[in-house]
Tab-separated table of C-alpha atoms and ligand atoms in Angstrom:
chain	number	residue	atom	x	y	z
Z	12	UNK	CA	-27.700	72.140	11.252
Z	13	UNK	CA	-31.075	73.856	11.242
Z	14	UNK	CA	-33.045	73.717	8.008
Z	15	UNK	CA	-36.084	75.563	6.697
Z	16	UNK	CA	-39.129	73.907	5.152
Z	17	UNK	CA	-41.408	76.572	3.643
Z	18	UNK	CA	-45.061	75.526	3.709
Z	19	UNK	CA	-46.746	76.217	0.378
Z	20	UNK	CA	-50.080	76.534	2.182
Z	21	UNK	CA	-49.345	80.262	2.367
Z	22	UNK	CA	-48.028	80.528	-1.216
Z	23	UNK	CA	-49.754	82.206	-4.135
Z	24	UNK	CA	-50.961	79.160	-6.068
Z	25	UNK	CA	-51.306	81.153	-9.275
Z	26	UNK	CA	-47.504	81.538	-9.161
Z	27	UNK	CA	-46.507	78.365	-7.363
Z	28	UNK	CA	-43.523	77.593	-9.610
Z	29	UNK	CA	-42.028	81.040	-9.114
Z	30	UNK	CA	-42.626	80.974	-5.392
Z	31	UNK	CA	-40.936	77.603	-4.942
Z	32	UNK	CA	-38.007	78.730	-7.096
Z	33	UNK	CA	-37.673	81.768	-4.818
Z	34	UNK	CA	-37.476	79.789	-1.574
Z	35	UNK	CA	-35.096	77.322	-3.197
Z	36	UNK	CA	-32.848	80.232	-4.121
Z	37	UNK	CA	-33.150	81.576	-0.573
Z	38	UNK	CA	-31.727	78.341	0.835
Z	39	UNK	CA	-34.807	76.283	1.777
Z	40	UNK	CA	-34.032	72.620	2.399
Z	41	UNK	CA	-37.483	71.131	1.711
Z	42	UNK	CA	-40.897	72.027	0.327
Z	43	UNK	CA	-43.544	71.366	2.982
Z	44	UNK	CA	-46.936	70.335	1.578
Z	45	UNK	CA	-49.926	70.398	3.936
Z	46	UNK	CA	-52.513	67.826	2.930
Z	47	UNK	CA	-55.906	68.291	4.633
Z	48	UNK	CA	-59.063	66.275	4.057
Z	49	UNK	CA	-61.819	68.221	5.824
Z	50	UNK	CA	-62.277	65.297	8.272
Z	51	UNK	CA	-59.137	65.036	10.363
Z	52	UNK	CA	-58.836	68.817	10.265
Z	53	UNK	CA	-61.485	71.427	9.436
Z	54	UNK	CA	-59.950	72.471	6.116
Z	55	UNK	CA	-59.402	70.987	2.663
Z	56	UNK	CA	-56.218	71.640	0.713
Z	57	UNK	CA	-54.299	69.658	-1.873
Z	58	UNK	CA	-53.560	66.073	-2.888
Z	59	UNK	CA	-51.061	64.013	-4.903
Z	60	UNK	CA	-51.796	66.010	-8.043
Z	61	UNK	CA	-50.128	69.119	-6.591
Z	62	UNK	CA	-47.227	67.064	-5.233
Z	63	UNK	CA	-46.705	65.789	-8.787
Z	64	UNK	CA	-46.669	69.359	-10.112
Z	65	UNK	CA	-44.239	70.491	-7.403
Z	66	UNK	CA	-42.005	67.499	-8.216
Z	67	UNK	CA	-41.636	68.732	-11.784
Z	68	UNK	CA	-40.368	72.158	-10.775
Z	69	UNK	CA	-37.978	71.558	-7.857
Z	70	UNK	CA	-35.104	69.319	-6.847
Z	71	UNK	CA	-35.802	69.935	-3.160
Z	72	UNK	CA	-37.171	67.005	-1.175
Z	73	UNK	CA	-40.944	67.196	-0.771
Z	74	UNK	CA	-42.124	66.914	2.816
Z	75	UNK	CA	-45.781	65.797	2.873
Z	76	UNK	CA	-47.628	66.453	6.119
Z	77	UNK	CA	-50.744	64.302	5.941
Z	78	UNK	CA	-53.610	65.665	8.014
Z	79	UNK	CA	-56.010	63.033	6.731
Z	80	UNK	CA	-57.993	60.124	8.145
Z	81	UNK	CA	-56.714	56.663	7.242
Z	82	UNK	CA	-53.466	57.788	5.594
Z	83	UNK	CA	-52.582	54.170	4.621
Z	84	UNK	CA	-54.910	54.490	1.627
Z	85	UNK	CA	-52.907	57.318	0.102
Z	86	UNK	CA	-49.264	56.749	1.075
Z	87	UNK	CA	-48.457	54.931	-2.184
Z	88	UNK	CA	-50.045	57.664	-4.259
Z	89	UNK	CA	-48.117	60.446	-2.520
Z	90	UNK	CA	-44.873	58.483	-2.873
Z	91	UNK	CA	-45.486	57.925	-6.596
Z	92	UNK	CA	-46.305	61.609	-6.994
Z	93	UNK	CA	-42.809	62.429	-5.731
Z	94	UNK	CA	-42.973	62.806	-1.946
Z	95	UNK	CA	-39.681	62.157	-0.154
Z	96	UNK	CA	-40.945	62.500	3.407
Z	97	UNK	CA	-44.399	61.578	4.690
Z	98	UNK	CA	-45.659	62.291	8.188
Z	99	UNK	CA	-48.866	61.079	9.810
Z	100	UNK	CA	-50.809	61.840	12.982
Z	101	UNK	CA	-51.207	58.895	15.408
Z	102	UNK	CA	-54.908	59.785	15.874
Z	103	UNK	CA	-55.576	59.295	12.158
Z	104	UNK	CA	-54.522	55.662	11.909
Z	105	UNK	CA	-55.489	52.525	13.840
Z	106	UNK	CA	-52.072	50.894	13.471
Z	107	UNK	CA	-49.349	53.501	13.563
Z	108	UNK	CA	-46.486	51.005	13.407
Z	109	UNK	CA	-47.932	49.475	10.228
Z	110	UNK	CA	-48.487	52.933	8.696
Z	111	UNK	CA	-44.864	53.902	9.382
Z	112	UNK	CA	-43.836	50.627	7.706
Z	113	UNK	CA	-45.929	51.482	4.622
Z	114	UNK	CA	-44.208	54.875	4.348
Z	115	UNK	CA	-40.782	53.244	4.493
Z	116	UNK	CA	-41.795	50.539	2.004
Z	117	UNK	CA	-42.901	53.291	-0.350
Z	118	UNK	CA	-39.320	54.608	-0.238
Z	119	UNK	CA	-39.986	57.718	1.857
Z	120	UNK	CA	-38.655	58.962	5.161
Z	121	UNK	CA	-41.313	58.436	7.812
Z	122	UNK	CA	-42.467	60.984	10.352
Z	123	UNK	CA	-44.953	61.043	13.191
Z	124	UNK	CA	-46.773	64.227	14.212
Z	125	UNK	CA	-47.725	65.452	17.676
Z	126	UNK	CA	-50.680	67.798	18.040
Z	127	UNK	CA	-50.448	70.397	20.817
Z	128	UNK	CA	-52.614	68.308	23.165
Z	129	UNK	CA	-51.130	64.931	22.223
Z	130	UNK	CA	-48.743	63.741	24.938
Z	131	UNK	CA	-45.233	62.575	24.136
Z	132	UNK	CA	-46.203	59.164	25.497
Z	133	UNK	CA	-48.320	58.641	22.347
Z	134	UNK	CA	-45.129	58.166	20.321
Z	135	UNK	CA	-42.830	56.585	22.912
Z	136	UNK	CA	-43.088	53.129	21.351
Z	137	UNK	CA	-42.530	54.344	17.802
Z	138	UNK	CA	-39.709	56.887	18.074
Z	139	UNK	CA	-37.088	54.276	17.256
Z	140	UNK	CA	-38.851	53.501	13.982
Z	141	UNK	CA	-39.316	57.005	12.606
Z	142	UNK	CA	-36.949	59.308	10.752
Z	143	UNK	CA	-38.444	62.446	12.250
Z	144	UNK	CA	-40.981	63.753	14.724
Z	145	UNK	CA	-43.067	66.757	13.722
Z	146	UNK	CA	-44.157	68.818	16.692
Z	147	UNK	CA	-47.208	70.987	16.031
Z	148	UNK	CA	-46.944	74.375	17.668
Z	149	UNK	CA	-50.488	75.317	16.548
Z	150	UNK	CA	-53.594	73.207	16.115
Z	151	UNK	CA	-53.409	71.799	12.592
Z	152	UNK	CA	-55.777	73.042	9.916
Z	153	UNK	CA	-54.773	76.578	9.076
Z	154	UNK	CA	-51.767	78.744	8.402
Z	155	UNK	CA	-51.175	82.084	10.072
Z	156	UNK	CA	-51.972	81.046	13.651
Z	157	UNK	CA	-50.084	82.085	16.749
Z	158	UNK	CA	-47.266	79.940	18.124
Z	159	UNK	CA	-48.385	78.094	21.286
Z	160	UNK	CA	-45.756	78.961	23.894
Z	161	UNK	CA	-45.966	75.671	25.804
Z	162	UNK	CA	-44.515	74.016	22.672
Z	163	UNK	CA	-41.056	75.147	23.796
Z	164	UNK	CA	-41.149	73.065	26.924
Z	165	UNK	CA	-42.605	70.130	24.967
Z	166	UNK	CA	-39.787	70.479	22.454
Z	167	UNK	CA	-37.194	70.167	25.208
Z	168	UNK	CA	-38.959	67.124	26.628
Z	169	UNK	CA	-39.148	65.581	23.145
Z	170	UNK	CA	-35.401	66.111	22.688
Z	171	UNK	CA	-34.809	64.371	26.033
Z	172	UNK	CA	-37.147	61.493	25.095
Z	173	UNK	CA	-35.313	60.911	21.808
Z	174	UNK	CA	-31.983	60.935	23.600
Z	175	UNK	CA	-33.139	58.531	26.276
Z	176	UNK	CA	-34.435	56.098	23.620
Z	177	UNK	CA	-31.270	56.386	21.562
Z	178	UNK	CA	-33.428	57.572	18.660
Z	179	UNK	CA	-31.777	59.304	15.714
Z	180	UNK	CA	-35.078	60.927	14.697
Z	181	UNK	CA	-34.877	64.574	13.719
Z	182	UNK	CA	-37.246	67.142	15.188
Z	183	UNK	CA	-39.378	69.304	12.918
Z	184	UNK	CA	-41.603	72.072	14.269
Z	185	UNK	CA	-44.647	73.484	12.512
Z	186	UNK	CA	-46.952	76.416	13.222
Z	187	UNK	CA	-46.418	80.085	13.939
Z	188	UNK	CA	-42.677	79.979	13.224
Z	189	UNK	CA	-41.141	83.308	12.222
Z	190	UNK	CA	-37.805	85.138	12.251
Z	191	UNK	CA	-38.778	86.326	15.761
Z	192	UNK	CA	-38.991	82.891	17.377
Z	193	UNK	CA	-36.788	80.810	15.028
Z	194	UNK	CA	-33.702	81.116	17.227
Z	195	UNK	CA	-35.593	80.124	20.373
Z	196	UNK	CA	-37.158	77.023	18.823
Z	197	UNK	CA	-33.835	76.006	17.292
Z	198	UNK	CA	-32.197	76.501	20.685
Z	199	UNK	CA	-34.825	74.242	22.266
Z	200	UNK	CA	-33.936	71.439	19.855
Z	201	UNK	CA	-35.853	71.882	16.581
Z	202	UNK	CA	-33.802	71.010	13.498
Z	203	UNK	CA	-36.320	71.586	10.711
Z	204	UNK	CA	-38.433	74.732	10.893
Z	205	UNK	CA	-41.671	74.789	8.882
Z	206	UNK	CA	-42.883	78.279	8.085
Z	207	UNK	CA	-45.742	79.366	5.852
Z	208	UNK	CA	-46.966	82.906	6.325
Z	209	UNK	CA	-43.618	84.149	7.680
Z	210	UNK	CA	-42.106	83.238	4.308
Z	211	UNK	CA	-44.765	83.459	1.611
Z	212	UNK	CA	-46.492	86.369	3.343
Z	213	UNK	CA	-43.379	88.503	2.742
Z	214	UNK	CA	-42.672	90.585	-0.350
Z	215	UNK	CA	-39.566	88.453	-0.972
Z	216	UNK	CA	-39.916	84.799	0.098
Z	217	UNK	CA	-36.261	84.245	-0.881
Z	218	UNK	CA	-35.093	86.937	1.525
Z	219	UNK	CA	-37.421	85.670	4.234
Z	220	UNK	CA	-35.757	82.242	4.077
Z	221	UNK	CA	-32.284	83.810	4.079
Z	222	UNK	CA	-33.170	85.963	7.046
Z	223	UNK	CA	-34.562	83.043	9.050
Z	224	UNK	CA	-31.441	80.996	8.342
Z	225	UNK	CA	-29.258	83.920	9.326
Z	226	UNK	CA	-31.085	84.470	12.624
Z	227	UNK	CA	-30.696	80.797	13.524
Z	228	UNK	CA	-27.040	80.610	12.495
Z	229	UNK	CA	-26.142	83.728	14.447
Z	230	UNK	CA	-27.934	82.487	17.562
Z	231	UNK	CA	-26.100	79.181	17.363
Z	232	UNK	CA	-22.734	80.905	17.131
Z	233	UNK	CA	-23.069	82.631	20.522
N	313	DX5	C1	-50.975	73.889	9.809
N	313	DX5	C2	-49.884	73.421	8.871
N	313	DX5	C3	-48.702	74.317	8.804
N	313	DX5	C4	-48.984	75.716	8.321
N	313	DX5	C5	-47.972	76.625	8.943
N	313	DX5	O1	-51.918	72.893	9.913
N	313	DX5	O2	-49.419	72.148	9.249
N	313	DX5	O3	-47.670	73.717	8.005
N	313	DX5	O4	-48.918	75.859	6.951
N	313	DX5	O5	-48.319	77.925	8.651
N	313	DX5	P1	-47.762	79.153	9.482
N	313	DX5	O6	-46.259	79.111	9.357
N	313	DX5	O7	-48.368	80.319	8.799
N	313	DX5	O8	-48.205	78.974	10.903
N	314	ZN	ZN1	-47.621	71.327	8.136
């Protein structure tokens, strides 16, 4: 089943509660929180404090995408703030296997993230130990960028890699996802679709989630 994880990066933060309630009503499966530190990526966003606030207003699992250097320092804090899923970039940590262990010890599902130029081989040794792989289909740092087309081929190769390793990890895709390409990315093997501007940039975020789910369900029926 394909699920939608709206990224609050594109939400109106003056009405965050309302906006999250809307996507929840529309059928979103997770709330995706993009954490950026101005070092690993050229943008600064939010920290555990916002995760704590989001935790108070939704029952949906919180999916924290950490785009920060040395994530080990903050995993405990994000978990205590209410994160259910935490993903990290291999380039941001010296000991990825240990970092994944810290996420699990903190009681969260652990994910590893692939940047557009990071080869699949960077995660080959860890795929058996993660709950999900997040494939970036834009360079991380900003919402509203264009989907990088070569991500489709990478997605298919990632699906094959997981199968060949006997990994149960789910595939999440992030960046430039919209109702126009949702069916194609789902067809190529993505199971969790992150979308920011295509959802919160619409007049009705609830309808935008419904529509994306509908597009994917219809495509899977044929
Ligand atoms: C980019 C973030 C994405 C971003 C997606 O660094 O990881 O989650 O919010 O935004 P859209 O859907 O607008 O590309
Ligand atoms: Zn993200």
